[in-house]
PDB file of C-alpha atoms in Angstrom:
ATOM      1  CA  MET A   1     -14.014 -26.444  -7.564  1.00  0.00           C
ATOM      2  CA  ILE A   2     -14.748 -26.777  -3.840  1.00  0.00           C
ATOM      3  CA  SER A   3     -16.656 -24.047  -2.040  1.00  0.00           C
ATOM      4  CA  LYS A   4     -16.206 -23.628   1.678  1.00  0.00           C
ATOM      5  CA  LEU A   5     -17.799 -21.260   4.152  1.00  0.00           C
ATOM      6  CA  PHE A   6     -15.493 -20.660   7.088  1.00  0.00           C
ATOM      7  CA  VAL A   7     -15.466 -18.480  10.173  1.00  0.00           C
ATOM      8  CA  VAL A   8     -12.558 -16.305  11.292  1.00  0.00           C
ATOM      9  CA  ARG A   9     -12.851 -13.998  14.299  1.00  0.00           C
ATOM     10  CA  GLY A  10     -16.618 -14.401  14.102  1.00  0.00           C
ATOM     11  CA  HIS A  11     -16.669 -13.325  10.458  1.00  0.00           C
ATOM     12  CA  ARG A  12     -18.257 -15.715   7.936  1.00  0.00           C
ATOM     13  CA  ARG A  13     -16.694 -15.687   4.498  1.00  0.00           C
ATOM     14  CA  LYS A  14     -16.626 -17.790   1.329  1.00  0.00           C
ATOM     15  CA  TYR A  15     -13.526 -19.529   0.080  1.00  0.00           C
ATOM     16  CA  TYR A  16     -13.162 -21.414  -3.213  1.00  0.00           C
ATOM     17  CA  GLN A  17     -10.228 -23.809  -3.434  1.00  0.00           C
ATOM     18  CA  ASP A  18      -9.237 -22.916  -7.000  1.00  0.00           C
ATOM     19  CA  ALA A  19     -10.279 -19.265  -7.032  1.00  0.00           C
ATOM     20  CA  PHE A  20      -8.312 -16.075  -6.671  1.00  0.00           C
ATOM     21  CA  GLU A  21      -9.405 -13.947  -3.735  1.00  0.00           C
ATOM     22  CA  HIS A  22      -9.880 -10.209  -3.870  1.00  0.00           C
ATOM     23  CA  VAL A  23      -8.917  -9.114  -0.360  1.00  0.00           C
ATOM     24  CA  PHE A  24      -9.641  -5.630   0.905  1.00  0.00           C
ATOM     25  CA  GLN A  25      -8.533  -4.228   4.243  1.00  0.00           C
ATOM     26  CA  HIS A  26      -9.096  -0.681   5.450  1.00  0.00           C
ATOM     27  CA  ALA A  27      -7.864   1.179   8.475  1.00  0.00           C
ATOM     28  CA  LEU A  28     -10.179   1.785  11.415  1.00  0.00           C
ATOM     29  CA  GLY A  29     -12.583   4.526  10.390  1.00  0.00           C
ATOM     30  CA  TYR A  30     -10.764   4.818   7.064  1.00  0.00           C
ATOM     31  CA  ARG A  31      -7.989   6.684   8.841  1.00  0.00           C
ATOM     32  CA  VAL A  32      -4.701   7.205   7.025  1.00  0.00           C
ATOM     33  CA  CYS A  33      -2.371   4.224   7.526  1.00  0.00           C
ATOM     34  CA  PHE A  34       0.293   5.075   4.929  1.00  0.00           C
ATOM     35  CA  PHE A  35       1.784   8.502   5.653  1.00  0.00           C
ATOM     36  CA  SER A  36       5.144   8.228   3.944  1.00  0.00           C
ATOM     37  CA  ILE A  37       7.363   6.319   1.543  1.00  0.00           C
ATOM     38  CA  GLU A  38       8.869   4.635   4.596  1.00  0.00           C
ATOM     39  CA  ASP A  39       5.430   3.367   5.661  1.00  0.00           C
ATOM     40  CA  ARG A  40       4.741   1.991   2.214  1.00  0.00           C
ATOM     41  CA  LEU A  41       8.125   0.297   1.878  1.00  0.00           C
ATOM     42  CA  VAL A  42       7.850  -1.288   5.336  1.00  0.00           C
ATOM     43  CA  PHE A  43       4.389  -2.673   4.513  1.00  0.00           C
ATOM     44  CA  TYR A  44       5.406  -3.691   0.985  1.00  0.00           C
ATOM     45  CA  THR A  45       8.499  -5.616   2.037  1.00  0.00           C
ATOM     46  CA  ILE A  46       6.566  -7.312   4.868  1.00  0.00           C
ATOM     47  CA  PHE A  47       3.910  -8.342   2.337  1.00  0.00           C
ATOM     48  CA  ALA A  48       6.533  -9.601  -0.121  1.00  0.00           C
ATOM     49  CA  ILE A  49       8.424 -11.686   2.449  1.00  0.00           C
ATOM     50  CA  TYR A  50       5.323 -13.333   3.900  1.00  0.00           C
ATOM     51  CA  SER A  51       3.655 -13.934   0.528  1.00  0.00           C
ATOM     52  CA  ARG A  52       6.596 -16.186  -0.324  1.00  0.00           C
ATOM     53  CA  SER A  53       6.746 -17.957   3.031  1.00  0.00           C
ATOM     54  CA  TYR A  54       2.991 -18.678   2.956  1.00  0.00           C
ATOM     55  CA  GLY A  55       3.010 -19.846  -0.683  1.00  0.00           C
ATOM     56  CA  ILE A  56       0.724 -17.038  -1.903  1.00  0.00           C
ATOM     57  CA  VAL A  57       0.308 -16.304  -5.618  1.00  0.00           C
ATOM     58  CA  VAL A  58      -0.125 -12.553  -6.058  1.00  0.00           C
ATOM     59  CA  LEU A  59      -1.769 -10.991  -9.108  1.00  0.00           C
ATOM     60  CA  ALA A  60      -2.241  -7.491  -7.713  1.00  0.00           C
ATOM     61  CA  LEU A  61      -1.345  -5.295  -4.755  1.00  0.00           C
ATOM     62  CA  ALA A  62      -2.434  -1.673  -4.453  1.00  0.00           C
ATOM     63  CA  LEU A  63      -1.669   0.598  -1.514  1.00  0.00           C
ATOM     64  CA  MET A  64      -4.000   3.548  -0.997  1.00  0.00           C
ATOM     65  CA  PHE A  65      -3.773   6.119   1.808  1.00  0.00           C
ATOM     66  CA  ASN A  66      -6.198   4.361   4.151  1.00  0.00           C
ATOM     67  CA  HIS A  67      -6.579   0.843   2.776  1.00  0.00           C
ATOM     68  CA  PHE A  68      -5.113  -1.743   0.447  1.00  0.00           C
ATOM     69  CA  HIS A  69      -6.332  -4.216  -2.156  1.00  0.00           C
ATOM     70  CA  VAL A  70      -4.781  -7.534  -3.150  1.00  0.00           C
ATOM     71  CA  LEU A  71      -5.761 -10.274  -5.584  1.00  0.00           C
ATOM     72  CA  ILE A  72      -4.217 -13.527  -4.409  1.00  0.00           C
ATOM     73  CA  HIS A  73      -4.487 -17.290  -4.386  1.00  0.00           C
ATOM     74  CA  ALA A  74      -3.778 -19.054  -1.095  1.00  0.00           C
ATOM     75  CA  PRO A  75      -3.436 -22.834  -0.632  1.00  0.00           C
ATOM     76  CA  THR A  76      -6.259 -22.914   1.952  1.00  0.00           C
ATOM     77  CA  SER A  77      -8.704 -20.576   3.646  1.00  0.00           C
ATOM     78  CA  ARG A  78      -6.721 -20.827   6.866  1.00  0.00           C
ATOM     79  CA  VAL A  79      -3.497 -19.844   5.107  1.00  0.00           C
ATOM     80  CA  MET A  80      -5.208 -16.842   3.513  1.00  0.00           C
ATOM     81  CA  SER A  81      -6.438 -15.646   6.909  1.00  0.00           C
ATOM     82  CA  GLN A  82      -3.080 -16.269   8.587  1.00  0.00           C
ATOM     83  CA  PHE A  83      -1.223 -14.494   5.791  1.00  0.00           C
ATOM     84  CA  ILE A  84      -3.315 -11.312   5.903  1.00  0.00           C
ATOM     85  CA  GLY A  85      -3.280 -11.348   9.705  1.00  0.00           C
ATOM     86  CA  THR A  86       0.499 -11.746   9.846  1.00  0.00           C
ATOM     87  CA  VAL A  87       1.135  -8.977   7.314  1.00  0.00           C
ATOM     88  CA  THR A  88      -1.150  -6.457   8.999  1.00  0.00           C
ATOM     89  CA  SER A  89      -0.131  -7.262  12.580  1.00  0.00           C
ATOM     90  CA  THR A  90       3.585  -7.089  11.713  1.00  0.00           C
ATOM     91  CA  TYR A  91       3.072  -3.729  10.012  1.00  0.00           C
ATOM     92  CA  VAL A  92       0.973  -2.323  12.852  1.00  0.00           C
ATOM     93  CA  LYS A  93       3.589  -3.263  15.450  1.00  0.00           C
ATOM     94  CA  ALA A  94       6.299  -1.548  13.404  1.00  0.00           C
ATOM     95  CA  PHE A  95       4.076   1.479  12.702  1.00  0.00           C
ATOM     96  CA  ASN A  96       3.118   1.867  16.367  1.00  0.00           C
ATOM     97  CA  ARG A  97       6.719   1.643  17.546  1.00  0.00           C
ATOM     98  CA  ASP A  98       7.742   4.300  15.068  1.00  0.00           C
ATOM     99  CA  SER A  99       4.796   6.652  15.616  1.00  0.00           C
ATOM    100  CA  GLY A 100       4.407   6.307  19.376  1.00  0.00           C
ATOM    101  CA  ARG A 101       0.765   5.308  19.083  1.00  0.00           C
ATOM    102  CA  LYS A 102      -0.906   2.232  20.594  1.00  0.00           C
ATOM    103  CA  GLY A 103      -3.693  -0.123  19.638  1.00  0.00           C
ATOM    104  CA  PRO A 104      -5.104  -1.515  16.380  1.00  0.00           C
ATOM    105  CA  LEU A 105      -4.755   0.295  13.071  1.00  0.00           C
ATOM    106  CA  PHE A 106      -6.867  -1.885  10.751  1.00  0.00           C
ATOM    107  CA  GLU A 107     -10.386  -3.244  11.062  1.00  0.00           C
ATOM    108  CA  LYS A 108     -10.451  -6.704  12.658  1.00  0.00           C
ATOM    109  CA  ALA A 109     -11.938  -8.558   9.698  1.00  0.00           C
ATOM    110  CA  PHE A 110     -10.730  -8.106   6.130  1.00  0.00           C
ATOM    111  CA  GLY A 111     -13.143  -8.356   3.230  1.00  0.00           C
ATOM    112  CA  ASN A 112     -12.733 -11.019   0.575  1.00  0.00           C
ATOM    113  CA  SER A 113     -14.464 -12.011  -2.617  1.00  0.00           C
ATOM    114  CA  PRO A 114     -13.618 -15.207  -4.571  1.00  0.00           C
ATOM    115  CA  LYS A 115     -13.007 -14.826  -8.323  1.00  0.00           C
ATOM    116  CA  SER A 116     -13.010 -18.033 -10.337  1.00  0.00           C
ATOM    117  CA  ALA A 117     -14.192 -17.222 -13.873  1.00  0.00           C
ATOM    118  CA  GLU A 118     -11.453 -15.772 -16.069  1.00  0.00           C
ATOM    119  CA  LYS A 119     -13.536 -12.717 -16.997  1.00  0.00           C
ATOM    120  CA  LYS A 120     -14.188 -11.931 -13.332  1.00  0.00           C
ATOM    121  CA  ILE A 121     -10.489 -12.270 -12.543  1.00  0.00           C
ATOM    122  CA  ARG A 122      -9.562  -9.849 -15.333  1.00  0.00           C
ATOM    123  CA  THR A 123     -12.248  -7.429 -14.158  1.00  0.00           C
ATOM    124  CA  CYS A 124     -10.857  -7.602 -10.626  1.00  0.00           C
ATOM    125  CA  ILE A 125      -7.301  -7.069 -11.907  1.00  0.00           C
ATOM    126  CA  SER A 126      -8.471  -3.860 -13.577  1.00  0.00           C
ATOM    127  CA  TYR A 127     -10.333  -2.813 -10.439  1.00  0.00           C
ATOM    128  CA  CYS A 128      -7.315  -3.271  -8.154  1.00  0.00           C
ATOM    129  CA  TYR A 129      -4.853  -1.516 -10.435  1.00  0.00           C
ATOM    130  CA  ASN A 130      -7.259   1.345 -11.165  1.00  0.00           C
ATOM    131  CA  ASN A 131      -8.019   2.245  -7.555  1.00  0.00           C
ATOM    132  CA  SER A 132      -5.816   5.333  -7.656  1.00  0.00           C
ATOM    133  CA  VAL A 133      -7.263   6.329 -11.041  1.00  0.00           C
ATOM    134  CA  GLU A 134     -10.794   6.112  -9.643  1.00  0.00           C
ATOM    135  CA  LYS A 135      -9.719   8.308  -6.714  1.00  0.00           C
ATOM    136  CA  LYS A 136      -8.405  10.882  -9.236  1.00  0.00           C
ATOM    137  CA  LEU A 137      -4.767  10.539  -8.255  1.00  0.00           C
ATOM    138  CA  PHE A 138      -3.477   9.450 -11.681  1.00  0.00           C
ATOM    139  CA  ALA A 139      -4.626   9.441 -15.295  1.00  0.00           C
ATOM    140  CA  ARG A 140      -3.286   5.944 -16.019  1.00  0.00           C
ATOM    141  CA  ALA A 141      -2.929   2.899 -13.795  1.00  0.00           C
ATOM    142  CA  GLU A 142       0.786   2.462 -14.550  1.00  0.00           C
ATOM    143  CA  ASP A 143       1.523   6.027 -13.357  1.00  0.00           C
ATOM    144  CA  ASP A 144       0.935   4.936  -9.760  1.00  0.00           C
ATOM    145  CA  ARG A 145       4.151   3.655  -8.188  1.00  0.00           C
ATOM    146  CA  TRP A 146       2.236   2.049  -5.305  1.00  0.00           C
ATOM    147  CA  ASN A 147       0.130  -0.365  -7.325  1.00  0.00           C
ATOM    148  CA  PHE A 148       3.420  -1.723  -8.736  1.00  0.00           C
ATOM    149  CA  LEU A 149       1.958  -2.259 -12.218  1.00  0.00           C
ATOM    150  CA  ALA A 150       4.808  -0.401 -13.926  1.00  0.00           C
ATOM    151  CA  TYR A 151       7.321  -2.805 -12.351  1.00  0.00           C
ATOM    152  CA  ILE A 152       5.872  -5.757 -14.248  1.00  0.00           C
ATOM    153  CA  GLY A 153       7.563  -4.497 -17.410  1.00  0.00           C
ATOM    154  CA  ASN A 154      10.402  -2.320 -16.091  1.00  0.00           C
ATOM    155  CA  ARG A 155      12.746  -2.573 -13.101  1.00  0.00           C
ATOM    156  CA  HIS A 156      13.223   1.205 -12.895  1.00  0.00           C
ATOM    157  CA  PRO A 157      10.032   2.857 -14.205  1.00  0.00           C
ATOM    158  CA  PHE A 158      10.259   6.018 -12.071  1.00  0.00           C
ATOM    159  CA  SER A 159      14.002   6.725 -12.211  1.00  0.00           C
ATOM    160  CA  PRO A 160      16.992   6.534 -14.574  1.00  0.00           C
ATOM    161  CA  PRO A 161      18.638   3.114 -14.946  1.00  0.00           C
ATOM    162  CA  LEU A 162      21.314   2.386 -12.374  1.00  0.00           C
ATOM    163  CA  ALA A 163      24.937   2.906 -13.405  1.00  0.00           C
ATOM    164  CA  LEU A 164      27.035   1.624 -10.521  1.00  0.00           C
ATOM    165  CA  GLU A 165      30.218   3.214 -11.835  1.00  0.00           C
ATOM    166  CA  LYS A 166      28.543   6.619 -11.518  1.00  0.00           C
ATOM    167  CA  ALA A 167      26.700   5.957  -8.259  1.00  0.00           C
ATOM    168  CA  SER A 168      27.808   7.548  -5.026  1.00  0.00           C
ATOM    169  CA  LYS A 169      29.371   5.401  -2.329  1.00  0.00           C
ATOM    170  CA  TYR A 170      26.199   5.938  -0.279  1.00  0.00           C
ATOM    171  CA  LEU A 171      23.973   4.489  -3.014  1.00  0.00           C
ATOM    172  CA  ARG A 172      26.305   1.545  -3.630  1.00  0.00           C
ATOM    173  CA  SER A 173      26.286   0.782   0.088  1.00  0.00           C
ATOM    174  CA  ALA A 174      22.479   1.018   0.192  1.00  0.00           C
ATOM    175  CA  LEU A 175      22.104  -1.371  -2.745  1.00  0.00           C
ATOM    176  CA  LYS A 176      24.313  -3.948  -1.034  1.00  0.00           C
ATOM    177  CA  ASP A 177      22.245  -3.622   2.135  1.00  0.00           C
ATOM    178  CA  VAL A 178      19.017  -4.234   0.198  1.00  0.00           C
ATOM    179  CA  ASP A 179      20.567  -7.272  -1.480  1.00  0.00           C
ATOM    180  CA  ALA A 180      21.495  -8.684   1.931  1.00  0.00           C
ATOM    181  CA  HIS A 181      17.956  -8.210   3.258  1.00  0.00           C
ATOM    182  CA  VAL A 182      16.459  -9.909   0.202  1.00  0.00           C
ATOM    183  CA  ARG A 183      18.917 -12.778   0.493  1.00  0.00           C
ATOM    184  CA  ASP A 184      18.049 -13.196   4.184  1.00  0.00           C
ATOM    185  CA  GLN A 185      14.298 -12.948   3.405  1.00  0.00           C
ATOM    186  CA  ALA A 186      13.989 -10.024   5.796  1.00  0.00           C
ATOM    187  CA  TYR A 187      11.699  -7.033   5.441  1.00  0.00           C
ATOM    188  CA  LEU A 188      12.989  -3.471   5.722  1.00  0.00           C
ATOM    189  CA  ARG A 189      12.407  -1.716   9.039  1.00  0.00           C
ATOM    190  CA  TYR A 190      11.961   2.023   9.533  1.00  0.00           C
ATOM    191  CA  ALA A 191      15.437   2.631  10.949  1.00  0.00           C
ATOM    192  CA  CYS A 192      16.997   0.666   8.098  1.00  0.00           C
ATOM    193  CA  ILE A 193      15.107   2.575   5.395  1.00  0.00           C
ATOM    194  CA  ARG A 194      16.072   5.926   6.899  1.00  0.00           C
ATOM    195  CA  ARG A 195      19.689   4.818   7.064  1.00  0.00           C
ATOM    196  CA  LEU A 196      19.573   3.714   3.425  1.00  0.00           C
ATOM    197  CA  PHE A 197      18.136   7.056   2.298  1.00  0.00           C
ATOM    198  CA  LYS A 198      20.606   9.118   4.318  1.00  0.00           C
ATOM    199  CA  ASN A 199      23.028  11.194   2.216  1.00  0.00           C
ATOM    200  CA  LEU A 200      21.345  10.263  -1.075  1.00  0.00           C
ATOM    201  CA  GLN A 201      20.541  12.898  -3.672  1.00  0.00           C
ATOM    202  CA  THR A 202      16.943  13.074  -4.950  1.00  0.00           C
ATOM    203  CA  MET A 203      17.627  11.056  -8.107  1.00  0.00           C
ATOM    204  CA  GLU A 204      19.522   8.368  -6.206  1.00  0.00           C
ATOM    205  CA  ARG A 205      16.706   8.186  -3.670  1.00  0.00           C
ATOM    206  CA  GLU A 206      14.265   7.468  -6.504  1.00  0.00           C
ATOM    207  CA  GLN A 207      16.641   4.876  -7.956  1.00  0.00           C
ATOM    208  CA  LEU A 208      16.868   3.154  -4.589  1.00  0.00           C
ATOM    209  CA  ILE A 209      13.079   3.044  -4.203  1.00  0.00           C
ATOM    210  CA  ASP A 210      12.766   1.453  -7.653  1.00  0.00           C
ATOM    211  CA  TYR A 211      15.509  -1.015  -6.763  1.00  0.00           C
ATOM    212  CA  ILE A 212      13.822  -2.039  -3.502  1.00  0.00           C
ATOM    213  CA  ILE A 213      10.448  -2.519  -5.161  1.00  0.00           C
ATOM    214  CA  SER A 214      11.923  -4.520  -8.040  1.00  0.00           C
ATOM    215  CA  CYS A 215      14.004  -6.757  -5.765  1.00  0.00           C
ATOM    216  CA  TYR A 216      11.068  -7.590  -3.489  1.00  0.00           C
ATOM    217  CA  LEU A 217       8.342  -7.633  -6.172  1.00  0.00           C
ATOM    218  CA  PRO A 218       5.803 -10.267  -4.990  1.00  0.00           C
ATOM    219  CA  ILE A 219       3.569 -10.172  -8.055  1.00  0.00           C
ATOM    220  CA  ASP A 220       3.672 -13.392 -10.070  1.00  0.00           C
ATOM    221  CA  LYS A 221       4.322 -11.922 -13.511  1.00  0.00           C
ATOM    222  CA  GLU A 222       3.786 -15.181 -15.398  1.00  0.00           C
ATOM    223  CA  SER A 223       0.451 -15.909 -13.733  1.00  0.00           C
ATOM    224  CA  LEU A 224      -0.716 -12.318 -14.256  1.00  0.00           C
ATOM    225  CA  LEU A 225       0.283 -12.134 -17.922  1.00  0.00           C
ATOM    226  CA  ASN A 226      -1.381 -15.493 -18.609  1.00  0.00           C
ATOM    227  CA  PHE A 227      -4.685 -13.590 -18.515  1.00  0.00           C
ATOM    228  CA  TYR A 228      -3.541 -11.388 -21.435  1.00  0.00           C
ATOM    229  CA  LYS A 229      -1.656 -11.657 -24.713  1.00  0.00           C
ATOM    230  CA  ASP A 230       1.332  -9.687 -23.386  1.00  0.00           C
ATOM    231  CA  TYR A 231       2.255  -6.776 -21.113  1.00  0.00           C
ATOM    232  CA  ASP A 232       1.131  -4.057 -23.543  1.00  0.00           C
ATOM    233  CA  SER A 233      -2.210  -5.803 -24.074  1.00  0.00           C
ATOM    234  CA  MET A 234      -2.650  -5.969 -20.310  1.00  0.00           C
ATOM    235  CA  LEU A 235      -2.017  -2.225 -19.935  1.00  0.00           C
ATOM    236  CA  LEU A 236      -4.492  -1.506 -22.713  1.00  0.00           C
ATOM    237  CA  ALA A 237      -7.138  -3.707 -21.070  1.00  0.00           C
ATOM    238  CA  ILE A 238      -6.597  -2.224 -17.611  1.00  0.00           C
ATOM    239  CA  ASN A 239      -6.729   1.368 -18.864  1.00  0.00           C
ATOM    240  CA  SER A 240      -9.781   0.648 -21.040  1.00  0.00           C
ATOM    241  CA  ASN A 241     -11.857  -0.785 -18.201  1.00  0.00           C
ATOM    242  CA  THR A 242     -11.581   0.334 -14.572  1.00  0.00           C
ATOM    243  CA  GLY A 243     -13.344  -2.833 -13.421  1.00  0.00           C
ATOM    244  CA  SER A 244     -15.992  -3.189 -10.746  1.00  0.00           C
ATOM    245  CA  GLU A 245     -16.511  -4.860  -7.398  1.00  0.00           C
ATOM    246  CA  TYR A 246     -19.948  -5.521  -5.969  1.00  0.00           C
ATOM    247  CA  ASP A 247     -19.067  -8.312  -3.558  1.00  0.00           C
ATOM    248  CA  ILE A 248     -17.086  -6.208  -1.084  1.00  0.00           C
ATOM    249  CA  LYS A 249     -18.700  -3.318   0.732  1.00  0.00           C
ATOM    250  CA  GLU A 250     -16.547  -0.230   0.393  1.00  0.00           C
ATOM    251  CA  GLU A 251     -17.229   3.306   1.472  1.00  0.00           C
ATOM    252  CA  TYR A 252     -18.207   5.385  -1.532  1.00  0.00           C
ATOM    253  CA  ARG A 253     -17.300   9.058  -1.663  1.00  0.00           C
ATOM    254  CA  ASN A 254     -16.907  11.034  -4.851  1.00  0.00           C
ATOM    255  CA  ASP A 255     -14.097  13.123  -3.364  1.00  0.00           C
ATOM    256  CA  SER A 256     -10.599  12.884  -4.770  1.00  0.00           C
ATOM    257  CA  ASP A 257      -7.823  11.408  -2.656  1.00  0.00           C
ATOM    258  CA  LEU A 258      -5.585  14.233  -3.855  1.00  0.00           C
ATOM    259  CA  ALA A 259      -6.385  16.022  -0.606  1.00  0.00           C
ATOM    260  CA  TYR A 260      -4.489  13.332   1.331  1.00  0.00           C
ATOM    261  CA  SER A 261      -1.514  13.644  -0.999  1.00  0.00           C
ATOM    262  CA  GLU A 262      -1.491  17.422  -0.686  1.00  0.00           C
ATOM    263  CA  MET A 263      -1.869  17.338   3.105  1.00  0.00           C
ATOM    264  CA  LEU A 264       1.008  14.893   3.440  1.00  0.00           C
ATOM    265  CA  ASN A 265       3.127  17.117   1.191  1.00  0.00           C
ATOM    266  CA  VAL A 266       2.477  19.982   3.620  1.00  0.00           C
ATOM    267  CA  VAL A 267       3.402  17.748   6.562  1.00  0.00           C
ATOM    268  CA  ALA A 268       6.582  16.687   4.716  1.00  0.00           C
ATOM    269  CA  ARG A 269       7.672  20.342   4.588  1.00  0.00           C
ATOM    270  CA  SER A 270       6.979  20.930   8.265  1.00  0.00           C
ATOM    271  CA  SER A 271       8.727  20.093  11.510  1.00  0.00           C
ATOM    272  CA  TYR A 272       7.158  16.626  11.197  1.00  0.00           C
ATOM    273  CA  ALA A 273       9.060  15.891   7.972  1.00  0.00           C
ATOM    274  CA  ARG A 274      11.391  13.243   9.416  1.00  0.00           C
ATOM    275  CA  ASN A 275       8.536  11.177  10.817  1.00  0.00           C
ATOM    276  CA  PRO A 276       5.157  12.339   9.407  1.00  0.00           C
ATOM    277  CA  HIS A 277       3.007  10.017  11.503  1.00  0.00           C
ATOM    278  CA  SER A 278       4.442  11.518  14.668  1.00  0.00           C
ATOM    279  CA  ILE A 279       1.629  14.071  14.298  1.00  0.00           C
ATOM    280  CA  LEU A 280      -0.589  11.353  15.776  1.00  0.00           C
ATOM    281  CA  SER A 281       1.001  11.915  19.184  1.00  0.00           C
ATOM    282  CA  ALA A 282       0.687  15.705  19.002  1.00  0.00           C
ATOM    283  CA  SER A 283      -1.283  17.528  21.691  1.00  0.00           C
ATOM    284  CA  PRO A 284      -4.961  18.415  21.055  1.00  0.00           C
ATOM    285  CA  ALA A 285      -4.062  22.099  20.647  1.00  0.00           C
ATOM    286  CA  GLU A 286      -1.260  21.239  18.211  1.00  0.00           C
ATOM    287  CA  LYS A 287      -3.590  19.001  16.186  1.00  0.00           C
ATOM    288  CA  LYS A 288      -6.078  21.833  15.912  1.00  0.00           C
ATOM    289  CA  ARG A 289      -3.315  24.165  14.720  1.00  0.00           C
ATOM    290  CA  ILE A 290      -2.258  21.592  12.123  1.00  0.00           C
ATOM    291  CA  ALA A 291      -5.877  21.055  11.065  1.00  0.00           C
ATOM    292  CA  TYR A 292      -6.585  24.711  10.401  1.00  0.00           C
ATOM    293  CA  SER A 293      -3.289  25.071   8.581  1.00  0.00           C
ATOM    294  CA  LEU A 294      -4.269  22.181   6.305  1.00  0.00           C
ATOM    295  CA  LYS A 295      -7.721  23.671   5.704  1.00  0.00           C
ATOM    296  CA  ARG A 296      -6.116  26.962   4.685  1.00  0.00           C
ATOM    297  CA  LEU A 297      -3.313  25.552   2.533  1.00  0.00           C
ATOM    298  CA  VAL A 298      -5.022  22.552   0.937  1.00  0.00           C
ATOM    299  CA  GLY A 299      -8.744  23.089   1.298  1.00  0.00           C
ATOM    300  CA  ALA A 300      -9.194  19.567   2.632  1.00  0.00           C
ATOM    301  CA  LYS A 301     -12.562  18.604   4.060  1.00  0.00           C
ATOM    302  CA  ASP A 302     -13.037  18.150   7.783  1.00  0.00           C
ATOM    303  CA  TYR A 303     -13.474  14.360   7.558  1.00  0.00           C
ATOM    304  CA  GLN A 304     -10.249  14.067   5.527  1.00  0.00           C
ATOM    305  CA  ILE A 305      -8.303  16.071   8.095  1.00  0.00           C
ATOM    306  CA  SER A 306      -9.793  13.958  10.897  1.00  0.00           C
ATOM    307  CA  ARG A 307      -8.676  10.793   9.135  1.00  0.00           C
ATOM    308  CA  LEU A 308      -5.165  12.143   8.722  1.00  0.00           C
ATOM    309  CA  LEU A 309      -4.891  13.170  12.369  1.00  0.00           C
ATOM    310  CA  HIS A 310      -6.715  10.055  13.659  1.00  0.00           C
ATOM    311  CA  ASP A 311      -8.772  12.502  15.676  1.00  0.00           C
ATOM    312  CA  GLU A 312     -12.296  13.855  15.223  1.00  0.00           C
ATOM    313  CA  ASP A 313     -12.155  16.025  18.349  1.00  0.00           C
ATOM    314  CA  TRP A 314     -10.098  18.882  16.898  1.00  0.00           C
ATOM    315  CA  LEU A 315     -13.319  20.460  15.598  1.00  0.00           C
ATOM    316  CA  SER A 316     -14.547  21.032  19.162  1.00  0.00           C
ATOM    317  CA  ILE A 317     -11.269  22.078  20.767  1.00  0.00           C
ATOM    318  CA  GLY A 318     -10.979  25.743  21.701  1.00  0.00           C
ATOM    319  CA  TYR A 319      -7.800  27.721  22.258  1.00  0.00           C
TER     320      TYR A 319
END
């Protein structure tokens, strides 16, 4: 096993040729970077497309509200850096166009920690998949749609199986569109996702989300399951041990991330429902109104509201 220390954007990091890398990237100031299902699907399909084109082996991917975790193997240190940079920059450009904001969204340098011993890899697998459990969003790792664990063993874990003969013409059209994007190795853009969801009933919307995730799934099932006896044994191991990570510096707060979920549910029922991250371009007075509404309805803490609004100044704004 060859160890290399390399520099990217002035950041020194270790890379081991035969190791898996736990990569962690958070938004600037831990601000919210995934506001909606559309945001998550845009990022997810970008990640899936580029993981294949860069030759990345993926064991885990978990999307949180203000950061993400992946456990990957890249052919070289340069490829790893280029891959993460391409995924995040492509997402940020799409996010900025759709939200009307400008500038960077993520921290410049991602964190990484090589994992070579099998026990450390399994521990890191548990850590990545249990992120939402640790943040008190779910009781079990496989209950989180956005760590994609449930899709390892089921193509439609959060919706009824597809029956094309009973599907509406809108759903059948959407499925064909997804198939074409996958065939062309193209990620889904915001306008496309909104068009696909248009006219769908709630159940069909859930079926379409499951279909998209399953069709693009970047996780290498065979490589992942090689660390366990079978899928059920993997679930048991992951739910029995939340894992740990001491090699990457993360912010530690004991607060639940449920506040972000609840705030975004409020936003989804407001005039910002069609495009939740359009609140980022709201006026200072409007942001303060939104902030106090969220405090009253959700009981979110000031720092959580600031991270949602990408604005700490609302606390000092007077009417």
